[in-house]
Amino acid sequence: MALWLLLIATLSSVLCGSWAQQEGSICIKANAQSCGECIQVAETCGWCADENFLTVGESKSARCDDLESLKKRNCAVTKIENPRGSINIDKNNPVTNRKKDGSDKLKPEQITQIQPQKLTLTLRSGEPQTFELKFKRAEDYPIDLYYLMDLSFSMKDDLENVKNLGTDLMKEMQEITSDFRIGFGSFVEKTVMPYISTTPARLINPCTGNQNCTSPFSYKNVLKLTDKGDEFNRLVSQQQISGNLDSPEGGFDAIMQVAVCENQIGWRNVTRLLVFSTDAGFHFAGDGKLGGIVLPNDGRCHLENNMYTMSHYYDYPSIAHLVQKLSDNNIQTIFAVTEEFQPVYKELKNLIPKSAVGTLSSNSSNVIKLIIDAYNSLSSEVILENNRLPEGVSITYKSICKNGVEGTGENGRKCSNISIGDEVSFKISIESQKCPAIGKTEVIKIKPQGFTEEVQIVLNFICDCQCATKGEPNSDKCYEGNGTFECGACKCNEGRIGRLCECSKDEVRTEDLDANCRKDNGTDICSNNGDCVCGTCECKKRENPAEIYSGKYCECDNFNCDRSNNKLCGGHGRCECRKCICDANYTGSACDCSLETSTCLAKNGQICNGRGTCECGLCKCTNPKFQGPTCEICPTCPGVCAEHKDCVQCRAFEAGEKKDTCKRDCSYFHLIKVQDRNSLPQPTDQSFPLTHCKERDANDCWFYYTYAIRNDTKEVYVMEHLDCPAGPDIIPIVAGVVAGIVLIGLALLLIWKLLMIIHDRREFAKFEKEKMNAKWDTQGNPIYKSPINQFQNPSYGNKGASL
């Protein structure tokens, strides 16, 4: 388990290090020549504006690096240019809280459903700015509904049911809003062949038989949006059915005019609904060629006396054109079509944002329910959209909908199942990858589809550093004033290059200048580690931004020093010009020699146990018998207790092998006698190493003592009484032996007797078994033989004779 954890930690370290190198290499590889270029490379890049930051041989672009690398290279924090983006909310009116039955009657422009309304974002390349946008469906929000109806002959019975639509729909919509307006328009087809018959009689009455129909027309605005339902009923009742030749109708022409003729239709900046009612398909861009119409629809209003006058001049609009105009004018479309054409209009719904499809009964009797259901479906979903983004700018959405449901990607733009009064929010991130080519300010707008309210976002771009404003044009610090000195470096004028703009681009490569880049008149230019620019070496950059070539001839680097434990300078120093500069308390060519002696201390507090020297933090034992990290291990030594046994024995008990030479050989320690073992010093009570000993003398008696070194004084505490074993008691031993012999004898007799009984019983059982198996006749003597013999004369009539 520990091995796995170590492996995981190592891999994490390697990956993190690789990531950091990769980020740093982005800044280094960009070869930025100014602070402005540097900060546009990536969010992590900074520019060191310290005039004395660069070492000899480093190029100007070395000032651009990731922030941590700049700090490690001793660039003061106050000198690092690292501008950050910001968000400023300019208009932040809260969303409106109101009740439908309340006394506060607000104008549409006084109702707020989206917050905030205006922001200013300052963007730096690669750094996203995120803000929160709230949306709340306001109760009693005004609604404008325009009913656009197909008046071709097949819709004759539908017209009868629509005549009372105004007042009936007014009553139903009162449940939703108290501010409701309704309008009406109709369409048939373009008034050219082959869509209609152009014979004079058919132009007056396009219907056959006895049907009385009105002249064909493309689109007619019958009633401007109004809050008078009875006016709707009156004007619709006056409408007549018309006719055309083909099945598809010219409804797209009508939708385009309804969308772009705001004043004629009377649209307000409120919820705009367009109900498109038909029982047929539709013509779209390109179909006009059948009638000789080739000009694309211009998407402008052409209503005169509420009639579309350019149907014979402009082609039908394309679906994309229609989508754009409906979206620009915040119109939500409800397609009320018969069941036969449901699949066609459902496909069309997928192309038109904020649209719905409802099934219209054959006579349009269910149109009110269809409108209410479609409106509830459309209004229960909010989808954010934005206008065209500037080049290099991207936007991402994250939705936080009802019950904490979150969405990302395309789902991050929308929330569903929103009821009136519900509040949802979106987290919107805007990021720029580069500065705009022209100007430094752009404006984008975000709004919910089908709503007039929007968020205006002013984008400012950070394209240069703050220090650039203090630049000195034609500065004396740049060669002969050929550059602007800004942010600690020279920004060369056009046609000039070099660290100090000392060269013209025309004289970069000359033999005289190259000679200045050869060390000791050698053949290698810049030691093969750089390029000669204007007679000055600019050292190459390596993949790892931490590895740097330096020096006047790029002869130095910070990565080719001696290594220890696979670490540059042992991890205890820095590499400068291929030599290790060691940290304090370290020395050696690879900084692998520690001057600390704490690692050499033995348990007794002595360096290397007094039997060696401490070199580079490791003990080198002078006595070959001792070994180990602190020269405390001696495989051939008897040990502390055995080493001092004889001296302790002779001094404490006047016995042992050194009894005669005790004063001469055993005076090196101080002896203290104690009464019992409990009086001996305990290891937990001492601040110095202590050894407890237990030894036996020639008489098998034990003696106890301790050995310690305190303040260079050797101390021995010994228990003054020997612990000798008591002599044996003879009588119990003899009695025990005799008793044991007797018991063993009795046990043997009992065993013999038991075996004999078992043997006899087996023999008797065997005899009984053989007796039972006897088979002779008990009525005669088996050894008796009769004296009478019988024989037969074979020649006498087969009769026998007896004697």
Coordinates of C-alpha atoms in Angstrom, one line a residue, residues 303-765:
L303 CA -47.7 47.5 -47.1
E304 CA -49.9 50.1 -48.8
N305 CA -53.4 50.6 -47.5
N306 CA -52.7 47.4 -45.5
M307 CA -52.1 45.3 -48.6
Y308 CA -48.8 43.7 -49.6
T309 CA -48.0 45.3 -53.0
M310 CA -44.7 43.6 -54.0
S311 CA -45.7 40.0 -54.1
H312 CA -45.3 40.0 -57.9
Y313 CA -41.8 41.6 -57.6
Y314 CA -40.0 39.8 -54.8
D315 CA -39.6 36.0 -54.3
Y316 CA -40.8 34.2 -51.2
P317 CA -38.4 34.6 -48.2
S318 CA -36.1 31.7 -47.3
I319 CA -36.6 29.9 -44.0
A320 CA -33.3 31.3 -42.7
H321 CA -34.3 34.9 -43.7
L322 CA -37.7 34.3 -41.9
V323 CA -35.9 33.0 -38.8
Q324 CA -33.7 36.1 -38.6
K325 CA -36.6 38.5 -38.9
L326 CA -38.8 36.7 -36.4
S327 CA -35.9 36.6 -33.9
D328 CA -34.9 40.2 -34.5
N329 CA -38.4 41.3 -33.8
N330 CA -38.9 38.9 -30.8
I331 CA -42.0 37.2 -32.4
Q332 CA -43.0 33.7 -31.1
T333 CA -44.8 31.7 -33.8
I334 CA -47.7 29.3 -33.2
F335 CA -48.4 27.1 -36.2
A336 CA -52.1 26.0 -36.0
V337 CA -52.3 23.4 -38.9
T338 CA -54.4 20.4 -39.7
E339 CA -53.2 16.9 -38.8
E340 CA -52.3 16.2 -42.4
F341 CA -49.5 18.8 -42.4
Q342 CA -48.3 18.2 -38.9
P343 CA -45.0 16.5 -39.9
V344 CA -44.1 19.4 -42.3
Y345 CA -44.6 22.1 -39.8
K346 CA -42.9 20.2 -37.0
E347 CA -39.8 20.1 -39.2
L348 CA -40.3 23.8 -39.7
K349 CA -40.6 24.3 -35.9
N350 CA -37.2 22.8 -35.4
L351 CA -35.7 25.5 -37.6
I352 CA -37.5 28.4 -36.1
P353 CA -36.6 29.2 -32.4
K354 CA -39.4 29.9 -30.0
S355 CA -42.1 28.3 -32.1
A356 CA -44.8 25.7 -31.5
V357 CA -47.1 23.5 -33.5
G358 CA -50.7 22.7 -32.6
T359 CA -53.2 20.4 -34.4
L360 CA -56.1 22.4 -35.8
S361 CA -59.4 20.7 -36.1
S362 CA -61.0 20.5 -39.5
N363 CA -63.2 23.6 -38.8
S364 CA -60.8 25.4 -36.4
S365 CA -63.2 24.9 -33.5
N366 CA -60.4 24.2 -31.1
V367 CA -58.3 27.2 -32.0
I368 CA -58.6 28.9 -28.6
K369 CA -57.5 25.9 -26.6
L370 CA -54.6 25.4 -29.2
I371 CA -53.5 29.0 -28.7
I372 CA -53.6 28.8 -24.8
D373 CA -51.7 25.5 -24.8
A374 CA -49.1 26.7 -27.2
Y375 CA -48.6 30.0 -25.3
N376 CA -48.1 28.1 -22.0
S377 CA -45.6 25.8 -23.8
L378 CA -43.6 28.7 -25.2
S379 CA -43.6 30.8 -22.1
S380 CA -42.5 27.9 -19.8
E381 CA -39.1 27.8 -21.5
V382 CA -36.5 30.5 -21.6
I383 CA -33.6 30.2 -24.1
L384 CA -30.8 32.7 -24.1
E385 CA -29.3 33.9 -27.4
N386 CA -26.6 36.4 -28.3
N387 CA -25.8 38.4 -31.4
R388 CA -22.7 37.9 -33.5
L389 CA -19.6 37.8 -31.4
P390 CA -16.4 39.7 -32.3
E391 CA -13.6 37.6 -33.8
G392 CA -11.7 35.8 -31.2
V393 CA -14.4 36.1 -28.5
S394 CA -16.2 33.1 -27.2
I395 CA -19.1 32.7 -24.8
T396 CA -20.3 29.7 -22.6
Y397 CA -23.5 29.3 -20.6
K398 CA -24.4 27.4 -17.5
S399 CA -28.0 27.3 -16.4
I400 CA -29.3 26.9 -12.8
C401 CA -33.0 26.1 -13.2
K402 CA -35.8 25.1 -10.9
N403 CA -35.0 22.7 -8.1
G404 CA -31.3 23.3 -8.6
V405 CA -31.1 21.5 -12.0
E406 CA -28.0 22.5 -13.9
G407 CA -27.3 22.5 -17.6
T408 CA -24.1 23.0 -19.6
G409 CA -23.2 23.3 -23.3
E410 CA -26.3 23.9 -25.4
N411 CA -28.5 23.0 -22.5
G412 CA -26.8 25.7 -20.5
R413 CA -28.7 28.3 -22.6
K414 CA -32.1 27.2 -21.5
C415 CA -34.4 26.4 -18.6
S416 CA -37.8 24.6 -19.0
N417 CA -41.0 24.2 -16.9
I418 CA -40.8 27.8 -15.7
S419 CA -44.0 29.0 -14.1
I420 CA -45.1 32.6 -13.7
G421 CA -43.1 34.1 -10.8
D422 CA -40.3 31.6 -11.0
E423 CA -36.7 32.9 -11.0
V424 CA -33.8 31.1 -12.7
S425 CA -30.2 32.1 -13.3
F426 CA -27.4 31.6 -15.7
K427 CA -23.7 31.8 -15.3
I428 CA -22.2 33.3 -18.4
S429 CA -18.5 33.3 -19.2
I430 CA -17.0 35.5 -21.9
E431 CA -13.4 34.9 -23.1
S432 CA -11.2 36.6 -25.6
Q433 CA -8.3 34.9 -27.4
K434 CA -6.9 38.1 -29.0
C435 CA -7.3 41.8 -29.3
P436 CA -9.5 43.1 -32.1
A437 CA -7.8 44.4 -35.2
I438 CA -9.6 47.7 -35.1
G439 CA -10.6 49.5 -32.0
K440 CA -10.6 48.3 -28.4
T441 CA -14.3 48.3 -27.6
E442 CA -17.1 45.9 -28.8
V443 CA -20.7 45.6 -27.8
I444 CA -22.7 42.3 -27.7
K445 CA -26.2 41.7 -26.5
I446 CA -27.8 38.7 -24.8
K447 CA -31.5 38.2 -24.5
P448 CA -34.1 35.5 -24.0
Q449 CA -35.7 34.4 -27.2
G450 CA -39.1 35.9 -27.8
F451 CA -38.5 38.7 -25.3
T452 CA -37.6 42.3 -26.0
E453 CA -35.5 42.8 -22.9
E454 CA -31.8 42.3 -23.3
V455 CA -28.4 42.6 -21.5
Q456 CA -26.0 45.0 -23.2
I457 CA -22.3 44.0 -22.6
V458 CA -19.6 46.4 -23.5
L459 CA -16.3 44.6 -24.1
N460 CA -13.0 46.4 -23.5
F461 CA -9.8 44.6 -24.3
I462 CA -6.5 44.7 -22.5
C463 CA -4.0 45.0 -25.4
D464 CA -1.1 46.5 -23.7
C465 CA 0.5 46.9 -20.2
Q466 CA 0.0 49.8 -17.9
C467 CA 3.7 50.6 -18.0
A468 CA 3.5 51.1 -21.8
T469 CA 1.8 54.5 -21.1
K470 CA 5.0 55.7 -19.5
G471 CA 7.1 54.8 -22.5
E472 CA 9.9 57.2 -23.7
P473 CA 9.8 57.5 -27.5
N474 CA 13.2 57.8 -29.2
S475 CA 14.8 57.1 -25.8
D476 CA 18.5 57.6 -25.1
K477 CA 18.5 54.1 -23.5
C478 CA 17.8 52.7 -26.9
Y479 CA 20.7 52.8 -29.5
E480 CA 20.8 56.4 -30.9
G481 CA 17.1 56.8 -30.0
N482 CA 16.0 54.0 -32.4
G483 CA 13.2 52.7 -30.0
T484 CA 10.8 53.5 -27.3
F485 CA 11.9 52.5 -23.8
E486 CA 8.9 51.0 -22.1
C487 CA 8.4 48.3 -19.5
G488 CA 12.1 48.0 -18.8
A489 CA 13.0 47.2 -22.5
C490 CA 13.4 48.9 -25.8
K491 CA 10.6 48.6 -28.3
C492 CA 12.3 49.1 -31.6
N493 CA 11.2 51.4 -34.3
E494 CA 10.3 50.0 -37.7
G495 CA 13.3 48.4 -39.4
R496 CA 15.4 48.1 -36.2
I497 CA 16.2 45.0 -34.2
G498 CA 18.4 44.0 -31.3
R499 CA 18.1 44.2 -27.6
L500 CA 18.9 47.9 -27.7
C501 CA 17.6 48.4 -31.3
E502 CA 21.3 48.7 -32.2
C503 CA 21.0 47.1 -35.7
S504 CA 19.2 47.6 -38.9
K505 CA 17.5 44.6 -40.4
D506 CA 19.7 45.1 -43.4
E507 CA 22.9 44.5 -41.5
V508 CA 22.0 41.6 -39.3
R509 CA 24.3 39.1 -41.1
T510 CA 27.8 40.3 -41.7
E511 CA 31.2 38.7 -41.0
D512 CA 32.3 41.6 -38.9
L513 CA 29.4 41.3 -36.6
D514 CA 29.7 37.5 -36.4
A515 CA 33.3 37.8 -35.2
N516 CA 32.0 39.6 -32.1
C517 CA 30.0 36.4 -31.2
R518 CA 33.0 34.0 -31.2
K519 CA 34.6 33.3 -27.9
D520 CA 38.5 33.5 -27.9
N521 CA 38.3 33.8 -31.7
G522 CA 36.9 30.3 -31.9
T523 CA 34.9 28.8 -34.7
D524 CA 31.6 28.4 -32.8
I525 CA 29.2 31.3 -33.0
C526 CA 27.7 31.9 -29.6
S527 CA 29.1 28.5 -28.4
N528 CA 26.5 26.8 -30.7
N529 CA 23.9 27.8 -28.0
G530 CA 22.6 31.0 -29.6
D531 CA 22.3 33.3 -32.6
C532 CA 24.4 36.3 -33.4
V533 CA 22.2 39.3 -33.7
C534 CA 23.8 42.6 -34.4
G535 CA 27.1 41.3 -33.1
T536 CA 25.6 40.2 -29.8
C537 CA 24.7 36.7 -28.8
E538 CA 21.0 36.0 -28.1
C539 CA 20.9 32.6 -26.5
K540 CA 18.6 29.8 -27.5
K541 CA 15.6 28.9 -25.5
R542 CA 15.0 25.3 -24.3
E543 CA 11.8 23.3 -24.0
N544 CA 12.0 23.6 -20.2
P545 CA 11.7 27.3 -19.4
A546 CA 13.7 26.7 -16.2
E547 CA 16.8 25.7 -18.2
I548 CA 18.6 28.9 -19.5
Y549 CA 21.7 29.6 -21.6
S550 CA 23.5 32.8 -20.6
G551 CA 26.8 34.6 -20.9
K552 CA 28.2 36.9 -23.4
Y553 CA 28.9 34.0 -25.7
C554 CA 26.1 31.8 -24.4
E555 CA 28.8 29.7 -22.8
C556 CA 27.0 29.3 -19.5
D557 CA 23.9 27.4 -18.6
N558 CA 22.1 26.4 -15.4
F559 CA 21.4 22.7 -16.1
N560 CA 24.8 21.1 -16.8
C561 CA 26.2 21.0 -13.2
D562 CA 27.1 17.9 -11.2
R563 CA 24.2 15.9 -9.9
S564 CA 23.6 13.8 -6.8
N565 CA 20.8 11.4 -6.3
N566 CA 19.7 12.4 -9.8
K567 CA 19.2 16.0 -8.6
L568 CA 20.9 19.0 -10.0
C569 CA 23.4 20.1 -7.3
G570 CA 22.0 17.5 -5.1
G571 CA 18.9 19.6 -4.6
H572 CA 20.9 21.8 -2.2
G573 CA 22.1 24.5 -4.4
R574 CA 21.7 26.3 -7.7
C575 CA 23.6 25.9 -11.0
E576 CA 25.3 29.0 -12.3
C577 CA 27.5 28.8 -15.4
R578 CA 27.9 25.0 -15.0
K579 CA 29.0 25.3 -11.4
C580 CA 27.1 24.6 -8.2
I581 CA 26.5 27.4 -5.8
C582 CA 25.7 25.4 -2.6
D583 CA 23.2 26.4 0.1
A584 CA 24.4 27.1 3.6
N585 CA 25.6 24.0 5.4
Y586 CA 26.4 22.2 2.1
T587 CA 29.6 21.8 0.1
G588 CA 31.1 19.7 -2.6
S589 CA 30.9 19.9 -6.4
A590 CA 27.3 18.6 -6.4
C591 CA 26.4 20.2 -3.0
D592 CA 26.1 16.6 -1.7
C593 CA 28.2 17.1 1.4
S594 CA 26.3 18.3 4.4
L595 CA 28.1 20.2 7.1
E596 CA 25.4 19.3 9.7
T597 CA 26.7 16.9 12.5
S598 CA 23.3 16.2 14.0
T599 CA 23.0 13.1 11.9
C600 CA 26.2 11.8 13.3
L601 CA 25.2 11.9 17.0
A602 CA 25.1 8.5 18.8
K603 CA 22.7 7.6 21.5
N604 CA 25.3 8.6 24.1
G605 CA 25.4 12.1 22.7
Q606 CA 28.9 11.7 21.3
I607 CA 29.7 12.3 17.6
C608 CA 30.1 9.0 15.9
N609 CA 30.1 7.3 19.4
G610 CA 33.6 8.7 19.9
R611 CA 34.9 6.1 17.5
G612 CA 34.8 8.0 14.2
T613 CA 34.6 11.3 12.3
C614 CA 31.6 13.1 10.8
E615 CA 32.1 13.8 7.1
C616 CA 29.2 15.2 4.9
G617 CA 26.7 14.2 7.5
L618 CA 27.9 10.6 7.7
C619 CA 30.2 8.8 10.2
K620 CA 33.4 7.3 9.1
C621 CA 34.4 4.9 11.8
T622 CA 38.1 5.0 12.8
N623 CA 38.0 1.7 14.8
P624 CA 37.4 -1.1 12.3
K625 CA 35.5 -3.1 14.9
F626 CA 32.7 -0.6 14.9
Q627 CA 30.2 0.2 12.1
G628 CA 26.8 1.6 11.5
P629 CA 25.5 5.2 10.8
T630 CA 26.9 6.4 14.2
C631 CA 29.7 3.7 14.8
E632 CA 27.6 2.1 17.5
I633 CA 27.4 -1.4 16.1
C634 CA 30.2 -3.9 17.0
P635 CA 29.4 -7.5 15.9
T636 CA 32.5 -8.9 17.6
C637 CA 32.2 -6.9 20.9
P638 CA 30.9 -8.6 24.0
G639 CA 28.5 -5.8 24.8
V640 CA 28.4 -3.2 27.5
C641 CA 27.3 -5.6 30.3
A642 CA 29.8 -8.3 29.5
E643 CA 32.6 -5.7 29.0
H644 CA 32.3 -4.3 32.5
K645 CA 31.2 -7.5 34.3
D646 CA 34.6 -8.5 35.8
C647 CA 35.4 -5.0 37.0
V648 CA 32.0 -4.5 38.7
Q649 CA 32.3 -8.0 40.3
C650 CA 35.7 -7.4 41.7
R651 CA 34.9 -3.9 43.0
A652 CA 31.5 -4.7 44.4
F653 CA 32.0 -8.2 45.7
E654 CA 35.9 -8.7 45.6
A655 CA 35.5 -11.7 43.4
G656 CA 35.9 -12.6 39.8
E657 CA 38.8 -13.0 37.3
K658 CA 40.1 -9.4 38.0
K659 CA 40.1 -9.8 41.8
D660 CA 43.9 -9.5 42.0
T661 CA 44.2 -6.6 39.5
C662 CA 41.1 -4.7 40.4
K663 CA 42.6 -1.4 41.5
R664 CA 44.8 -1.3 38.4
D665 CA 42.2 -2.2 35.7
C666 CA 38.9 -1.2 37.2
S667 CA 39.2 2.3 38.5
Y668 CA 37.7 4.0 35.4
F669 CA 34.2 4.3 36.8
H670 CA 32.4 5.6 39.8
L671 CA 30.7 2.8 41.9
I672 CA 27.5 3.4 43.9
K673 CA 25.8 0.5 45.8
V674 CA 22.1 0.3 46.4
Q675 CA 19.9 -1.9 48.6
D676 CA 17.6 -3.6 46.1
R677 CA 16.8 -3.6 42.4
N678 CA 14.1 -1.0 42.7
S679 CA 16.7 1.5 43.8
L680 CA 18.6 1.2 40.6
P681 CA 18.2 4.1 38.1
Q682 CA 15.5 3.7 35.6
P683 CA 15.8 4.7 31.9
T684 CA 12.7 6.9 31.9
D685 CA 14.2 9.0 34.8
Q686 CA 17.4 9.8 33.0
S687 CA 18.3 12.4 30.3
F688 CA 21.4 10.3 29.3
P689 CA 21.9 6.8 27.9
L690 CA 21.6 4.0 30.6
T691 CA 22.1 0.3 30.3
H692 CA 20.7 -2.3 32.7
C693 CA 22.8 -5.4 33.3
K694 CA 22.2 -8.9 34.9
E695 CA 25.3 -11.2 35.2
R696 CA 26.1 -14.5 36.9
D697 CA 29.3 -15.4 38.9
A698 CA 31.1 -18.7 39.3
N699 CA 28.8 -19.7 42.2
D700 CA 25.7 -19.3 40.0
C701 CA 24.7 -16.2 41.9
W702 CA 23.2 -13.2 40.0
F703 CA 24.2 -9.6 40.5
Y704 CA 22.4 -6.5 39.0
Y705 CA 23.9 -3.2 38.0
T706 CA 23.5 -0.2 35.6
Y707 CA 26.1 1.5 33.4
A708 CA 25.9 5.0 32.2
I709 CA 28.0 8.0 31.0
R710 CA 26.9 11.3 32.4
N711 CA 28.9 14.5 31.8
D712 CA 31.9 12.4 30.6
T713 CA 31.7 10.5 33.9
K714 CA 31.1 6.7 33.9
E715 CA 28.7 5.7 36.7
V716 CA 27.9 2.2 37.9
Y717 CA 25.0 1.5 40.2
V718 CA 25.1 -2.1 41.7
M719 CA 22.8 -4.0 44.0
E720 CA 25.0 -4.8 47.0
H721 CA 23.5 -8.3 47.7
L722 CA 24.0 -11.3 45.4
D723 CA 20.9 -13.1 44.3
C724 CA 22.0 -16.7 44.9
P725 CA 19.8 -19.8 44.5
A726 CA 18.9 -21.8 47.6
G727 CA 20.4 -25.4 48.2
P728 CA 18.2 -28.5 47.4
D729 CA 16.1 -30.3 50.2
I730 CA 17.3 -34.0 50.2
I731 CA 14.4 -35.8 52.1
P732 CA 11.6 -34.8 49.8
I733 CA 13.8 -35.7 46.8
V734 CA 14.5 -39.3 48.2
A735 CA 10.9 -39.8 49.3
G736 CA 9.8 -38.7 45.9
V737 CA 12.1 -41.1 44.1
V738 CA 11.0 -44.1 46.3
A739 CA 7.4 -43.3 45.9
G740 CA 7.9 -43.0 42.2
I741 CA 9.5 -46.4 42.0
V742 CA 6.7 -48.1 44.0
L743 CA 4.0 -46.5 41.9
I744 CA 5.7 -47.5 38.7
G745 CA 6.0 -51.1 39.9
L746 CA 2.3 -51.3 40.9
A747 CA 1.4 -49.8 37.6
L748 CA 3.4 -52.4 35.8
L749 CA 1.8 -55.3 37.8
L750 CA -1.7 -54.0 37.0
I751 CA -0.9 -53.7 33.3
W752 CA 0.5 -57.4 33.3
K753 CA -2.6 -58.7 35.1
L754 CA -4.9 -56.9 32.7
L755 CA -3.1 -58.3 29.7
M756 CA -3.3 -61.9 31.1
I757 CA -7.1 -61.6 31.7
I758 CA -7.6 -60.4 28.1
H759 CA -5.5 -63.3 26.8
D760 CA -7.4 -66.0 28.8
R761 CA -10.7 -64.7 27.6
R762 CA -9.6 -64.8 24.0
E763 CA -8.4 -68.4 24.3
F764 CA -11.7 -69.6 26.0
A765 CA -13.7 -67.8 23.3

